[in-house]
mmCIF file of C-alpha atoms and ligand atoms in Angstrom:
data_model
loop_
_atom_site.group_PDB
_atom_site.id
_atom_site.type_symbol
_atom_site.label_atom_id
_atom_site.label_comp_id
_atom_site.label_asym_id
_atom_site.label_seq_id
_atom_site.Cartn_x
_atom_site.Cartn_y
_atom_site.Cartn_z
ATOM 1 C CA MET A 1 -0.037 0.022 -0.028
ATOM 2 C CA ALA A 2 1.285 3.437 -0.885
ATOM 3 C CA THR A 3 2.536 5.558 2.121
ATOM 4 C CA SER A 4 1.648 8.784 0.475
ATOM 5 C CA PHE A 5 -0.791 10.432 -1.961
ATOM 6 C CA ALA A 6 -1.485 9.538 -5.557
ATOM 7 C CA ARG A 7 -2.611 13.104 -6.282
ATOM 8 C CA MET A 8 -1.596 16.362 -4.582
ATOM 9 C CA ASP A 9 -5.260 17.440 -4.215
ATOM 10 C CA GLU A 10 -5.713 14.454 -1.906
ATOM 11 C CA SER A 11 -2.603 15.073 0.291
ATOM 12 C CA THR A 12 -2.698 15.642 3.989
ATOM 13 C CA ARG A 13 -0.597 17.795 6.204
ATOM 14 C CA GLU A 14 0.921 14.680 7.874
ATOM 15 C CA GLN A 15 2.136 13.358 4.510
ATOM 16 C CA TRP A 16 3.815 16.689 3.681
ATOM 17 C CA GLU A 17 5.505 16.728 7.108
ATOM 18 C CA GLN A 18 6.796 13.267 6.324
ATOM 19 C CA ILE A 19 8.098 14.424 2.948
ATOM 20 C CA GLY A 20 9.715 17.345 4.521
ATOM 21 C CA ARG A 21 11.492 15.162 7.124
ATOM 22 C CA GLU A 22 12.767 12.813 4.472
ATOM 23 C CA SER A 23 13.803 15.545 2.096
ATOM 24 C CA LEU A 24 15.907 17.160 4.931
ATOM 25 C CA ARG A 25 17.409 13.791 5.824
ATOM 26 C CA ASN A 26 18.458 13.292 2.260
ATOM 27 C CA GLN A 27 19.754 16.804 1.832
ATOM 28 C CA GLY A 28 23.313 15.416 1.483
ATOM 29 C CA ARG A 29 22.283 14.190 -1.960
ATOM 30 C CA VAL A 30 22.499 17.780 -3.276
ATOM 31 C CA ALA A 31 26.238 18.018 -2.523
ATOM 32 C CA GLU A 32 26.799 14.590 -4.055
ATOM 33 C CA ARG A 33 25.018 15.681 -7.315
ATOM 34 C CA VAL A 34 26.977 18.943 -7.462
ATOM 35 C CA LEU A 35 30.278 17.021 -6.884
ATOM 36 C CA GLY A 36 29.240 14.690 -9.701
ATOM 37 C CA LEU A 37 28.645 17.580 -12.079
ATOM 38 C CA LEU A 38 32.020 19.026 -11.096
ATOM 39 C CA ARG A 39 33.788 15.757 -11.674
ATOM 40 C CA SER A 40 32.075 15.502 -15.129
ATOM 41 C CA LEU A 41 33.686 18.780 -16.098
ATOM 42 C CA ALA A 42 37.070 16.952 -16.406
ATOM 43 C CA GLN A 43 35.654 15.660 -19.694
ATOM 44 C CA VAL A 44 34.929 19.127 -20.985
ATOM 45 C CA THR A 45 37.838 20.970 -22.602
ATOM 46 C CA ASP A 46 36.443 22.227 -25.903
ATOM 47 C CA GLY A 47 39.665 23.939 -27.138
ATOM 48 C CA PHE A 48 40.610 25.646 -23.842
ATOM 49 C CA ALA A 49 44.158 25.089 -22.386
ATOM 50 C CA VAL A 50 42.712 23.288 -19.381
ATOM 51 C CA ASP A 51 39.521 21.222 -18.798
ATOM 52 C CA GLN A 52 36.652 22.859 -17.070
ATOM 53 C CA LEU A 53 37.219 21.001 -13.708
ATOM 54 C CA SER A 54 40.816 22.373 -13.620
ATOM 55 C CA HIS A 55 39.407 25.851 -14.531
ATOM 56 C CA SER A 56 36.894 25.545 -11.758
ATOM 57 C CA LEU A 57 39.538 24.468 -9.144
ATOM 58 C CA GLN A 58 41.837 27.231 -10.252
ATOM 59 C CA THR A 59 39.039 29.818 -9.811
ATOM 60 C CA ALA A 60 38.151 28.506 -6.353
ATOM 61 C CA THR A 61 41.745 28.267 -5.277
ATOM 62 C CA ARG A 62 42.363 31.884 -6.313
ATOM 63 C CA ALA A 63 39.300 32.950 -4.388
ATOM 64 C CA GLU A 64 40.354 31.073 -1.258
ATOM 65 C CA ARG A 65 43.951 32.416 -1.403
ATOM 66 C CA ALA A 66 42.504 35.918 -1.688
ATOM 67 C CA GLY A 67 40.528 35.384 1.556
ATOM 68 C CA ALA A 68 37.067 34.837 0.133
ATOM 69 C CA ASP A 69 34.368 33.443 2.606
ATOM 70 C CA PRO A 70 33.044 29.946 2.328
ATOM 71 C CA GLU A 71 29.984 30.767 0.191
ATOM 72 C CA LEU A 72 32.122 32.699 -2.265
ATOM 73 C CA VAL A 73 34.687 29.933 -2.474
ATOM 74 C CA VAL A 74 32.052 27.300 -3.153
ATOM 75 C CA ALA A 75 30.291 29.577 -5.703
ATOM 76 C CA SER A 76 33.626 30.095 -7.444
ATOM 77 C CA LEU A 77 34.109 26.384 -7.577
ATOM 78 C CA CYS A 78 30.597 25.841 -8.941
ATOM 79 C CA HIS A 79 30.311 28.978 -11.281
ATOM 80 C CA ASP A 80 30.619 26.955 -14.515
ATOM 81 C CA ILE A 81 28.839 23.702 -13.517
ATOM 82 C CA GLY A 82 26.162 24.647 -16.015
ATOM 83 C CA LYS A 83 28.708 23.766 -18.756
ATOM 84 C CA ALA A 84 28.210 20.120 -17.746
ATOM 85 C CA ILE A 85 24.820 20.506 -19.383
ATOM 86 C CA SER A 86 24.771 23.474 -21.835
ATOM 87 C CA GLY A 87 27.274 26.164 -22.604
ATOM 88 C CA PRO A 88 25.165 29.116 -23.865
ATOM 89 C CA ASN A 89 23.016 29.247 -20.728
ATOM 90 C CA HIS A 90 25.610 27.930 -18.215
ATOM 91 C CA PRO A 91 25.545 31.015 -15.916
ATOM 92 C CA GLU A 92 21.914 30.703 -15.225
ATOM 93 C CA ILE A 93 22.101 26.911 -14.589
ATOM 94 C CA ALA A 94 24.933 27.378 -12.041
ATOM 95 C CA ALA A 95 23.242 30.408 -10.451
ATOM 96 C CA ALA A 96 19.937 28.517 -10.061
ATOM 97 C CA ILE A 97 21.674 25.590 -8.332
ATOM 98 C CA LEU A 98 23.480 27.887 -5.969
ATOM 99 C CA ARG A 99 20.597 30.229 -5.215
ATOM 100 C CA PRO A 100 19.111 28.595 -2.108
ATOM 101 C CA TYR A 101 22.547 28.130 -0.504
ATOM 102 C CA VAL A 102 24.381 31.441 -0.883
ATOM 103 C CA ARG A 103 23.585 35.079 -0.188
ATOM 104 C CA ASP A 104 21.940 37.157 -2.897
ATOM 105 C CA GLU A 105 25.124 39.067 -3.860
ATOM 106 C CA VAL A 106 26.957 35.840 -4.514
ATOM 107 C CA HIS A 107 24.076 34.319 -6.499
ATOM 108 C CA TRP A 108 23.853 37.478 -8.559
ATOM 109 C CA ALA A 109 27.629 37.580 -9.322
ATOM 110 C CA ILE A 110 27.491 34.027 -10.814
ATOM 111 C CA GLN A 111 24.310 34.716 -12.688
ATOM 112 C CA VAL A 112 25.853 37.739 -14.563
ATOM 113 C CA HIS A 113 29.501 36.528 -14.604
ATOM 114 C CA GLN A 114 29.608 36.317 -18.378
ATOM 115 C CA ASP A 115 28.772 40.030 -18.751
ATOM 116 C CA PHE A 116 31.833 40.771 -16.637
ATOM 117 C CA GLN A 117 34.059 38.277 -18.360
ATOM 118 C CA GLY A 118 33.181 39.975 -21.646
ATOM 119 C CA ARG A 119 35.732 42.676 -20.776
ATOM 120 C CA HIS A 120 38.473 40.167 -21.447
ATOM 121 C CA TYR A 121 37.362 38.598 -24.769
ATOM 122 C CA TYR A 122 34.098 39.945 -26.223
ATOM 123 C CA HIS A 123 36.070 42.154 -28.725
ATOM 124 C CA HIS A 124 37.106 39.007 -30.558
ATOM 125 C CA PHE A 125 33.466 38.489 -31.433
ATOM 126 C CA GLY A 126 32.583 42.082 -32.146
ATOM 127 C CA MET A 127 30.598 42.222 -28.945
ATOM 128 C CA ASP A 128 30.448 44.952 -26.199
ATOM 129 C CA ARG A 129 33.388 44.633 -23.905
ATOM 130 C CA ASP A 130 31.625 46.889 -21.523
ATOM 131 C CA ALA A 131 28.567 44.654 -21.128
ATOM 132 C CA ARG A 132 29.120 44.838 -17.322
ATOM 133 C CA GLU A 133 28.268 48.599 -17.363
ATOM 134 C CA ARG A 134 24.521 47.863 -17.479
ATOM 135 C CA HIS A 135 24.897 46.449 -13.975
ATOM 136 C CA ARG A 136 26.837 49.390 -12.568
ATOM 137 C CA GLY A 137 25.294 50.539 -9.288
ATOM 138 C CA HIS A 138 24.139 47.033 -8.405
ATOM 139 C CA PRO A 139 25.158 46.149 -4.825
ATOM 140 C CA GLY A 140 27.019 43.099 -6.127
ATOM 141 C CA PHE A 141 28.896 44.956 -8.782
ATOM 142 C CA GLY A 142 32.262 45.112 -6.924
ATOM 143 C CA LEU A 143 32.120 41.453 -6.062
ATOM 144 C CA ALA A 144 31.199 40.397 -9.592
ATOM 145 C CA GLU A 145 34.139 42.547 -10.875
ATOM 146 C CA ARG A 146 36.548 40.954 -8.476
ATOM 147 C CA PHE A 147 35.311 37.433 -9.235
ATOM 148 C CA ALA A 148 35.670 37.919 -13.026
ATOM 149 C CA ASP A 149 38.879 39.986 -13.177
ATOM 150 C CA GLU A 150 40.995 38.416 -10.489
ATOM 151 C CA TRP A 151 39.830 34.834 -10.329
ATOM 152 C CA ASP A 152 37.692 33.534 -13.220
ATOM 153 C CA GLN A 153 39.359 35.122 -16.326
ATOM 154 C CA ALA A 154 42.844 34.225 -14.951
ATOM 155 C CA ALA A 155 42.100 30.582 -14.289
ATOM 156 C CA PHE A 156 43.149 28.820 -17.523
ATOM 157 C CA ASP A 157 46.734 28.360 -16.637
ATOM 158 C CA PRO A 158 48.050 24.645 -17.052
ATOM 159 C CA ASP A 159 50.854 25.454 -14.602
ATOM 160 C CA TYR A 160 48.824 26.954 -11.744
ATOM 161 C CA ASP A 161 49.077 24.912 -8.523
ATOM 162 C CA ALA A 162 45.304 24.684 -7.877
ATOM 163 C CA LEU A 163 44.081 22.757 -4.844
ATOM 164 C CA PRO A 164 42.320 19.445 -5.578
ATOM 165 C CA LEU A 165 38.600 18.856 -5.498
ATOM 166 C CA GLU A 166 38.992 16.841 -2.223
ATOM 167 C CA HIS A 167 40.256 19.967 -0.530
ATOM 168 C CA PHE A 168 36.955 21.771 -1.218
ATOM 169 C CA GLU A 169 34.571 18.815 -0.551
ATOM 170 C CA PRO A 170 33.992 19.476 3.232
ATOM 171 C CA LEU A 171 33.296 23.158 2.533
ATOM 172 C CA LEU A 172 30.938 22.279 -0.409
ATOM 173 C CA ARG A 173 29.061 19.726 1.690
ATOM 174 C CA LYS A 174 28.574 22.397 4.467
ATOM 175 C CA VAL A 175 27.372 25.066 2.122
ATOM 176 C CA PHE A 176 24.823 22.728 0.476
ATOM 177 C CA ALA A 177 23.753 21.129 3.764
ATOM 178 C CA VAL A 178 20.897 23.556 4.433
ATOM 179 C CA PRO A 179 18.870 25.784 2.130
ATOM 180 C CA ARG A 180 19.062 29.333 3.419
ATOM 181 C CA ASP A 181 15.325 29.689 3.126
ATOM 182 C CA TYR A 182 13.237 26.681 4.155
ATOM 183 C CA VAL A 183 10.125 28.331 2.729
ATOM 184 C CA ALA A 184 11.673 28.599 -0.658
ATOM 185 C CA SER A 185 12.640 24.912 -0.556
ATOM 186 C CA ALA A 186 9.077 24.024 0.382
ATOM 187 C CA ARG A 187 7.989 25.488 -2.978
ATOM 188 C CA GLN A 188 9.666 22.622 -4.817
ATOM 189 C CA GLY A 189 6.441 20.592 -4.600
HETATM 190 FE FE1 FE2 B 1 34.723 30.411 -15.613
#
């Protein structure tokens, strides 16, 4: 016999409480999935000098060495995980995955990071190198600028001594352990 409802319009409060308890108990699955996406980036090189896992590790290592806080280090590590699925919309994918677990400013910096990266390469495509200027005045502008200019755009160096994924795993598990907003996570139904 089924332990829960067959249709939402027949659900009870007790059933939802049970689902809430089990979802929280299984929250560790989120970090595992994210780690799996990160590991899969080792198979994505696409013409760059380093694979995308190496790029991600370099970005996170640069952030950590610059004194970034845990949310920012983990966001730096995960900023390109969208590339495991689809390149053109990768910032939105990564930002959506990070959103419940990091502060708004960090989420926003990842969401718009391509506009800031444009400074360093858009001219090769005849695109606007100052795409970031449309965001000037946003509270996260300084953070997004530092992320792109000091960490992300500089992280394609085959000789950089990046820290391994294992180094970041405990921090990643901690950041993804609890959604910042339980109400937001309840909307997942
Ligand atoms: Fe990147």
